Amino acid sequence: MSFINYAAREINCKLVYYGPGLCGKTTNLQHIYKRVDPGAKGKLISLATETERTLFFDFLPLELGTIRGFKTRFHLYTVPGQIFYEASRKLILKGADGVVFVADSQIERVEANIQSLADMRQHLGDQGIDPDKIPLVLQYNKRDLPNVTPIDELQKALNPRNLPWFEAVASQGIGVFETLKAIAKVVMQELQKKT
Amino acid sequence: MRPIADLVIYEEDLSRINACLSALQRKARSAAILLIDTSGQLIASAGATDGLDTTPLASLAAGSIAAAGALAQLLGEKEFSFVFYDGERKRLHLSLIGSRAILLVLLDQNSAVALVRLQVKKFSREMEDIFTELSRRPNSGAEGKSSPSKPAIGEITDDDVENLFGKG
């Protein structure tokens, strides 16, 4: 749900990074936090367990500049990937303007990716969001590992609509900003249609 | 569940909301008040907010209210009407305004919880009326006439978004 404040000339959008456990959602946000100028970002909030697994969500606010005189803010969230945090994942999708689905490219995680994508579609629907209409970008992460699924197989399994997708190695920052820019573009296009 | 509609606020809406928040802050003798969208975005504030990092406060408050709502449902309740955090020097009172917004009231040593709860109840109705009006109004940025308080955003190109990121 975008929030346009004409009085303060601000546009606010909520972007959610979704995907199975340990796919690299938090790593994406950590890299963005590291690379963005201090003046353009707020604190990176991580509600995590003692073992640094996401417990509820990570949150990173970005205020990167203006578009047509409107301050443009992106609020980046991750969901907890572990299966038993399903209730939390559903809550975080509330009011999302766009989703980045981060897939783990490792062969043994194919089923986890498929399950997570189905879970995401279900939860979006539960929040009153049409999973076929919300801006969505896919990121195939961990491409540096030796045991990865070929891209065309990942595309068949996860991206039949051929939505924008990116290969990434989030731990090295590869593909992270490309993914963020892509979802930002789709979200802004959607926002423009509505205004 | 009904989808959350996009929220569009104009100058006159913000004036009404700010007047309402300021009156509540004064009458409740609270330190500060934030009005937050249920998806975690700050809409408006009143009182001593200069020292507060309002963006993560808004996000965490929305997370807290969402978790409380989910807990209520698990226990067979429709909702918990408020969430209260009690610290040594500061206290937080979080409550829902209809299904659309969250009121965060920051209490300090001069604030009385009972007074805050009473005033929040009273002002919540007024706020709910404002949000009901907002939700009934069609988004009119480009459809309505452009004016100083309702400027059309205009065409947003991919280059506009690229420029936000610079060389990053």
GROMACS .gro file of C-alpha atoms in nm:
model
  363
    1MET     CA    1   0.000   0.000   0.000
    2SER     CA    2   0.171   0.316  -0.111
    3PHE     CA    3   0.127   0.632   0.091
    4ILE     CA    4   0.135   0.958  -0.100
    5ASN     CA    5   0.155   1.268   0.115
    6TYR     CA    6   0.087   1.566  -0.109
    7ALA     CA    7   0.119   1.805   0.185
    8ALA     CA    8   0.477   1.697   0.258
    9ARG     CA    9   0.539   1.596  -0.107
   10GLU     CA   10   0.639   1.242  -0.012
   11ILE     CA   11   0.588   0.900  -0.165
   12ASN     CA   12   0.632   0.599   0.064
   13CYS     CA   13   0.646   0.241  -0.060
   14LYS     CA   14   0.683  -0.089   0.124
   15LEU     CA   15   0.901  -0.357  -0.038
   16VAL     CA   16   0.920  -0.706   0.110
   17TYR     CA   17   1.200  -0.959   0.055
   18TYR     CA   18   1.046  -1.305   0.071
   19GLY     CA   19   1.196  -1.651   0.032
   20PRO     CA   20   1.287  -1.977   0.208
   21GLY     CA   21   1.509  -1.996   0.516
   22LEU     CA   22   1.876  -1.903   0.462
   23CYS     CA   23   1.818  -1.788   0.102
   24GLY     CA   24   1.987  -1.452   0.167
   25LYS     CA   25   1.708  -1.202   0.233
   26THR     CA   26   1.882  -1.040   0.529
   27THR     CA   27   2.213  -1.048   0.339
   28ASN     CA   28   2.050  -0.839   0.064
   29LEU     CA   29   1.945  -0.575   0.316
   30GLN     CA   30   2.283  -0.580   0.489
   31HIS     CA   31   2.460  -0.515   0.160
   32ILE     CA   32   2.221  -0.231   0.071
   33TYR     CA   33   2.275  -0.080   0.416
   34LYS     CA   34   2.653  -0.101   0.372
   35ARG     CA   35   2.655   0.062   0.030
   36VAL     CA   36   2.397   0.342   0.060
   37ASP     CA   37   2.516   0.689   0.170
   38PRO     CA   38   2.459   0.755   0.542
   39GLY     CA   39   2.224   1.044   0.465
   40ALA     CA   40   1.997   0.827   0.254
   41LYS     CA   41   1.928   0.550   0.502
   42GLY     CA   42   1.790   0.499   0.848
   43LYS     CA   43   1.889   0.233   1.100
   44LEU     CA   44   1.884  -0.130   0.992
   45ILE     CA   45   1.658  -0.295   1.246
   46SER     CA   46   1.692  -0.672   1.279
   47LEU     CA   47   1.460  -0.866   1.505
   48ALA     CA   48   1.668  -1.181   1.513
   49THR     CA   49   1.735  -1.480   1.736
   50GLU     CA   50   2.062  -1.526   1.925
   51THR     CA   51   2.189  -1.726   1.630
   52GLU     CA   52   2.115  -1.438   1.393
   53ARG     CA   53   1.820  -1.603   1.225
   54THR     CA   54   1.541  -1.357   1.150
   55LEU     CA   55   1.275  -1.388   1.419
   56PHE     CA   56   1.017  -1.134   1.303
   57PHE     CA   57   1.159  -0.904   1.036
   58ASP     CA   58   1.448  -0.683   0.926
   59PHE     CA   59   1.367  -0.325   0.837
   60LEU     CA   60   1.567  -0.073   0.640
   61PRO     CA   61   1.426   0.267   0.543
   62LEU     CA   62   1.580   0.432   0.237
   63GLU     CA   63   1.527   0.791   0.129
   64LEU     CA   64   1.724   0.809  -0.191
   65GLY     CA   65   1.611   1.139  -0.340
   66THR     CA   66   1.319   1.300  -0.518
   67ILE     CA   67   1.109   1.212  -0.821
   68ARG     CA   68   0.915   1.502  -0.973
   69GLY     CA   69   0.968   1.698  -0.652
   70PHE     CA   70   0.838   1.416  -0.429
   71LYS     CA   71   1.072   1.269  -0.167
   72THR     CA   72   1.072   0.898  -0.246
   73ARG     CA   73   1.105   0.655   0.040
   74PHE     CA   74   1.136   0.281   0.018
   75HIS     CA   75   1.081   0.080   0.334
   76LEU     CA   76   1.255  -0.255   0.292
   77TYR     CA   77   1.141  -0.553   0.498
   78THR     CA   78   1.244  -0.916   0.511
   79VAL     CA   79   1.029  -1.199   0.639
   80PRO     CA   80   1.159  -1.481   0.861
   81GLY     CA   81   1.224  -1.774   0.630
   82GLN     CA   82   1.204  -2.063   0.872
   83ILE     CA   83   0.890  -2.272   0.821
   84PHE     CA   84   0.748  -2.230   1.172
   85TYR     CA   85   0.737  -1.848   1.145
   86GLU     CA   86   0.450  -1.864   0.898
   87ALA     CA   87   0.224  -1.637   1.105
   88SER     CA   88   0.490  -1.365   1.111
   89ARG     CA   89   0.548  -1.384   0.736
   90LYS     CA   90   0.181  -1.323   0.674
   91LEU     CA   91   0.179  -1.011   0.894
   92ILE     CA   92   0.476  -0.855   0.718
   93LEU     CA   93   0.315  -0.881   0.376
   94LYS     CA   94   0.036  -0.651   0.494
   95GLY     CA   95   0.032  -0.337   0.282
   96ALA     CA   96   0.324  -0.448   0.063
   97ASP     CA   97   0.365  -0.254  -0.262
   98GLY     CA   98   0.616  -0.494  -0.412
   99VAL     CA   99   0.790  -0.823  -0.337
  100VAL     CA  100   1.136  -0.954  -0.415
  101PHE     CA  101   1.132  -1.333  -0.409
  102VAL     CA  102   1.482  -1.449  -0.318
  103ALA     CA  103   1.536  -1.807  -0.431
  104ASP     CA  104   1.821  -2.026  -0.307
  105SER     CA  105   1.987  -2.163  -0.623
  106GLN     CA  106   2.124  -2.478  -0.459
  107ILE     CA  107   1.983  -2.801  -0.605
  108GLU     CA  108   1.869  -2.929  -0.267
  109ARG     CA  109   1.662  -2.611  -0.209
  110VAL     CA  110   1.442  -2.634  -0.518
  111GLU     CA  111   1.147  -2.775  -0.326
  112ALA     CA  112   1.191  -2.519  -0.047
  113ASN     CA  113   1.178  -2.241  -0.307
  114ILE     CA  114   0.860  -2.381  -0.465
  115GLN     CA  115   0.698  -2.424  -0.125
  116SER     CA  116   0.794  -2.073  -0.019
  117LEU     CA  117   0.656  -1.918  -0.338
  118ALA     CA  118   0.326  -2.102  -0.292
  119ASP     CA  119   0.319  -1.990   0.071
  120MET     CA  120   0.380  -1.629  -0.039
  121ARG     CA  121   0.095  -1.638  -0.291
  122GLN     CA  122  -0.138  -1.778  -0.025
  123HIS     CA  123  -0.043  -1.511   0.230
  124LEU     CA  124  -0.072  -1.228  -0.022
  125GLY     CA  125  -0.422  -1.349  -0.100
  126ASP     CA  126  -0.501  -1.362   0.272
  127GLN     CA  127  -0.397  -0.996   0.296
  128GLY     CA  128  -0.630  -0.902   0.012
  129ILE     CA  129  -0.343  -0.861  -0.236
  130ASP     CA  130  -0.372  -1.029  -0.577
  131PRO     CA  131  -0.052  -1.238  -0.610
  132ASP     CA  132  -0.072  -1.210  -0.990
  133LYS     CA  133  -0.091  -0.831  -0.983
  134ILE     CA  134   0.149  -0.719  -0.712
  135PRO     CA  135   0.488  -0.605  -0.851
  136LEU     CA  136   0.721  -0.903  -0.818
  137VAL     CA  137   1.086  -0.955  -0.906
  138LEU     CA  138   1.282  -1.277  -0.860
  139GLN     CA  139   1.642  -1.309  -0.749
  140TYR     CA  140   1.830  -1.635  -0.796
  141ASN     CA  141   2.084  -1.611  -0.519
  142LYS     CA  142   2.400  -1.806  -0.431
  143ARG     CA  143   2.505  -1.846  -0.795
  144ASP     CA  144   2.868  -1.880  -0.680
  145LEU     CA  145   2.808  -2.221  -0.520
  146PRO     CA  146   2.907  -2.536  -0.712
  147ASN     CA  147   2.577  -2.725  -0.681
  148VAL     CA  148   2.332  -2.479  -0.833
  149THR     CA  149   2.020  -2.549  -1.037
  150PRO     CA  150   2.047  -2.425  -1.397
  151ILE     CA  151   1.866  -2.095  -1.454
  152ASP     CA  152   1.622  -2.237  -1.710
  153GLU     CA  153   1.506  -2.496  -1.457
  154LEU     CA  154   1.460  -2.230  -1.190
  155GLN     CA  155   1.267  -2.020  -1.439
  156LYS     CA  156   1.037  -2.312  -1.521
  157ALA     CA  157   0.977  -2.392  -1.157
  158LEU     CA  158   0.944  -2.040  -1.016
  159ASN     CA  159   0.887  -1.788  -1.291
  160PRO     CA  160   0.639  -1.914  -1.551
  161ARG     CA  161   0.521  -1.555  -1.616
  162ASN     CA  162   0.878  -1.451  -1.699
  163LEU     CA  163   0.881  -1.163  -1.454
  164PRO     CA  164   1.206  -0.967  -1.413
  165TRP     CA  165   1.473  -1.190  -1.259
  166PHE     CA  166   1.838  -1.155  -1.158
  167GLU     CA  167   2.125  -1.383  -1.075
  168ALA     CA  168   2.292  -1.285  -0.751
  169VAL     CA  169   2.561  -1.355  -0.498
  170ALA     CA  170   2.421  -1.136  -0.222
  171SER     CA  171   2.713  -1.211   0.012
  172GLN     CA  172   2.938  -1.034  -0.241
  173GLY     CA  173   2.681  -0.774  -0.338
  174ILE     CA  174   2.640  -0.916  -0.688
  175GLY     CA  175   2.291  -0.857  -0.824
  176VAL     CA  176   2.165  -0.689  -0.508
  177PHE     CA  177   2.116  -0.335  -0.640
  178GLU     CA  178   2.001  -0.459  -0.981
  179THR     CA  179   1.720  -0.644  -0.804
  180LEU     CA  180   1.630  -0.345  -0.586
  181LYS     CA  181   1.624  -0.107  -0.882
  182ALA     CA  182   1.404  -0.347  -1.078
  183ILE     CA  183   1.142  -0.380  -0.805
  184ALA     CA  184   1.153  -0.003  -0.744
  185LYS     CA  185   1.082   0.058  -1.113
  186VAL     CA  186   0.786  -0.180  -1.127
  187VAL     CA  187   0.642  -0.038  -0.805
  188MET     CA  188   0.673   0.321  -0.930
  189GLN     CA  189   0.507   0.225  -1.259
  190GLU     CA  190   0.217   0.076  -1.064
  191LEU     CA  191   0.194   0.382  -0.842
  192GLN     CA  192   0.180   0.607  -1.144
  193LYS     CA  193  -0.111   0.408  -1.286
  194LYS     CA  194  -0.302   0.462  -0.963
  195THR     CA  195  -0.242   0.836  -0.939
  196MET     CA  196  -0.942  -0.999   0.423
  197ARG     CA  197  -1.005  -0.666   0.254
  198PRO     CA  198  -0.704  -0.513   0.081
  199ILE     CA  199  -0.556  -0.195   0.224
  200ALA     CA  200  -0.625   0.083  -0.023
  201ASP     CA  201  -0.352   0.329  -0.109
  202LEU     CA  202  -0.345   0.624   0.123
  203VAL     CA  203  -0.340   0.970  -0.031
  204ILE     CA  204  -0.321   1.271   0.197
  205TYR     CA  205  -0.357   1.633   0.092
  206GLU     CA  206  -0.271   1.956   0.271
  207GLU     CA  207  -0.620   1.998   0.418
  208ASP     CA  208  -0.628   1.635   0.542
  209LEU     CA  209  -0.295   1.678   0.715
  210SER     CA  210  -0.413   2.002   0.881
  211ARG     CA  211  -0.715   1.821   1.026
  212ILE     CA  212  -0.506   1.526   1.139
  213ASN     CA  213  -0.239   1.749   1.293
  214ALA     CA  214  -0.501   1.955   1.478
  215CYS     CA  215  -0.653   1.636   1.616
  216LEU     CA  216  -0.316   1.491   1.721
  217SER     CA  217  -0.204   1.816   1.887
  218ALA     CA  218  -0.528   1.839   2.085
  219LEU     CA  219  -0.491   1.476   2.197
  220GLN     CA  220  -0.127   1.526   2.293
  221ARG     CA  221  -0.216   1.832   2.501
  222LYS     CA  222  -0.525   1.686   2.669
  223ALA     CA  223  -0.360   1.350   2.740
  224ARG     CA  224  -0.049   1.532   2.871
  225SER     CA  225   0.165   1.293   2.674
  226ALA     CA  226   0.520   1.354   2.557
  227ALA     CA  227   0.458   1.274   2.192
  228ILE     CA  228   0.213   1.108   1.958
  229LEU     CA  229   0.268   0.930   1.627
  230LEU     CA  230  -0.005   0.836   1.383
  231ILE     CA  231   0.109   0.534   1.183
  232ASP     CA  232  -0.038   0.343   0.894
  233THR     CA  233  -0.096  -0.026   0.977
  234SER     CA  234   0.168  -0.119   0.718
  235GLY     CA  235   0.425   0.073   0.927
  236GLN     CA  236   0.454   0.414   0.765
  237LEU     CA  237   0.444   0.733   0.968
  238ILE     CA  238   0.153   0.959   0.872
  239ALA     CA  239   0.180   1.246   1.121
  240SER     CA  240   0.311   1.333   1.465
  241ALA     CA  241   0.269   1.580   1.750
  242GLY     CA  242   0.462   1.680   2.062
  243ALA     CA  243   0.830   1.632   2.139
  244THR     CA  244   0.938   1.417   1.845
  245ASP     CA  245   1.273   1.585   1.774
  246GLY     CA  246   1.479   1.330   1.965
  247LEU     CA  247   1.283   1.033   1.834
  248ASP     CA  248   1.383   0.814   1.540
  249THR     CA  249   1.026   0.804   1.415
  250THR     CA  250   1.072   0.581   1.108
  251PRO     CA  251   1.178   0.261   1.291
  252LEU     CA  252   0.944   0.349   1.578
  253ALA     CA  253   0.656   0.347   1.329
  254SER     CA  254   0.768   0.021   1.172
  255LEU     CA  255   0.815  -0.158   1.504
  256ALA     CA  256   0.485  -0.026   1.642
  257ALA     CA  257   0.305  -0.165   1.336
  258GLY     CA  258   0.482  -0.498   1.387
  259SER     CA  259   0.382  -0.500   1.753
  260ILE     CA  260   0.016  -0.423   1.679
  261ALA     CA  261   0.010  -0.684   1.401
  262ALA     CA  262   0.154  -0.945   1.637
  263ALA     CA  263  -0.098  -0.852   1.907
  264GLY     CA  264  -0.381  -0.891   1.655
  265ALA     CA  265  -0.257  -1.233   1.551
  266LEU     CA  266  -0.221  -1.338   1.917
  267ALA     CA  267  -0.578  -1.223   1.983
  268GLN     CA  268  -0.711  -1.431   1.697
  269LEU     CA  269  -0.524  -1.738   1.819
  270LEU     CA  270  -0.698  -1.691   2.153
  271GLY     CA  271  -1.040  -1.646   1.996
  272GLU     CA  272  -1.050  -1.270   2.052
  273LYS     CA  273  -1.143  -1.026   1.774
  274GLU     CA  274  -0.854  -0.802   1.874
  275PHE     CA  275  -0.666  -0.660   2.172
  276SER     CA  276  -0.772  -0.298   2.190
  277PHE     CA  277  -0.431  -0.167   2.298
  278VAL     CA  278  -0.074  -0.268   2.371
  279PHE     CA  279   0.115  -0.112   2.658
  280TYR     CA  280   0.490  -0.106   2.722
  281ASP     CA  281   0.604   0.000   3.068
  282GLY     CA  282   0.962   0.117   3.110
  283GLU     CA  283   1.142   0.288   3.398
  284ARG     CA  284   1.109   0.637   3.252
  285LYS     CA  285   0.899   0.596   2.944
  286ARG     CA  286   0.585   0.412   2.854
  287LEU     CA  287   0.418   0.343   2.522
  288HIS     CA  288   0.048   0.308   2.453
  289LEU     CA  289  -0.036   0.161   2.113
  290SER     CA  290  -0.391   0.137   1.985
  291LEU     CA  291  -0.571   0.077   1.658
  292ILE     CA  292  -0.777   0.344   1.486
  293GLY     CA  293  -1.032   0.135   1.299
  294SER     CA  294  -0.844  -0.105   1.078
  295ARG     CA  295  -0.634   0.157   0.908
  296ALA     CA  296  -0.406   0.337   1.150
  297ILE     CA  297  -0.219   0.303   1.477
  298LEU     CA  298  -0.189   0.565   1.745
  299LEU     CA  299   0.139   0.556   1.936
  300VAL     CA  300   0.132   0.766   2.253
  301LEU     CA  301   0.463   0.819   2.431
  302LEU     CA  302   0.417   0.885   2.801
  303ASP     CA  303   0.678   1.036   3.028
  304GLN     CA  304   0.689   1.084   3.405
  305ASN     CA  305   0.428   1.361   3.386
  306SER     CA  306   0.169   1.151   3.206
  307ALA     CA  307  -0.112   0.951   3.368
  308VAL     CA  308  -0.208   0.624   3.198
  309ALA     CA  309  -0.577   0.655   3.284
  310LEU     CA  310  -0.593   1.003   3.131
  311VAL     CA  311  -0.417   0.882   2.818
  312ARG     CA  312  -0.656   0.589   2.777
  313LEU     CA  313  -0.959   0.813   2.825
  314GLN     CA  314  -0.843   1.072   2.572
  315VAL     CA  315  -0.726   0.811   2.321
  316LYS     CA  316  -1.074   0.655   2.324
  317LYS     CA  317  -1.232   0.995   2.267
  318PHE     CA  318  -1.000   1.103   1.987
  319SER     CA  319  -0.997   0.763   1.819
  320ARG     CA  320  -1.356   0.818   1.707
  321GLU     CA  321  -1.265   1.151   1.551
  322MET     CA  322  -0.963   0.999   1.379
  323GLU     CA  323  -1.167   0.707   1.255
  324ASP     CA  324  -1.412   0.952   1.095
  325ILE     CA  325  -1.124   1.123   0.914
  326PHE     CA  326  -0.993   0.791   0.781
  327THR     CA  327  -1.341   0.681   0.674
  328GLU     CA  328  -1.365   1.000   0.466
  329LEU     CA  329  -1.019   0.946   0.321
  330SER     CA  330  -1.097   0.588   0.224
  331ARG     CA  331  -1.419   0.693   0.047
  332ARG     CA  332  -1.248   0.956  -0.162
  333PRO     CA  333  -1.107   0.839  -0.495
  334ASN     CA  334  -0.735   0.894  -0.543
  335SER     CA  335  -0.736   1.220  -0.730
  336GLY     CA  336  -0.373   1.306  -0.794
  337ALA     CA  337  -0.381   1.306  -1.172
  338GLU     CA  338  -0.754   1.266  -1.213
  339GLY     CA  339  -0.848   1.575  -1.017
  340LYS     CA  340  -0.743   1.926  -1.096
  341SER     CA  341  -0.383   1.999  -1.009
  342SER     CA  342  -0.343   2.276  -0.753
  343PRO     CA  343  -0.069   2.387  -0.511
  344SER     CA  344  -0.202   2.140  -0.254
  345LYS     CA  345  -0.282   1.867  -0.510
  346PRO     CA  346   0.005   1.868  -0.758
  347ALA     CA  347  -0.002   1.581  -1.006
  348ILE     CA  348   0.308   1.361  -0.974
  349GLY     CA  349   0.340   1.336  -1.352
  350GLU     CA  350   0.508   1.066  -1.554
  351ILE     CA  351   0.766   0.857  -1.369
  352THR     CA  352   1.024   0.704  -1.599
  353ASP     CA  353   1.276   0.425  -1.541
  354ASP     CA  354   1.546   0.693  -1.561
  355ASP     CA  355   1.386   0.877  -1.268
  356VAL     CA  356   1.424   0.560  -1.060
  357GLU     CA  357   1.778   0.497  -1.193
  358ASN     CA  358   1.873   0.850  -1.088
  359LEU     CA  359   1.760   0.780  -0.732
  360PHE     CA  360   2.025   0.514  -0.705
  361GLY     CA  361   2.301   0.713  -0.875
  362LYS     CA  362   2.595   0.495  -0.958
  363GLY     CA  363   2.510   0.258  -0.669
   0.00000   0.00000   0.00000
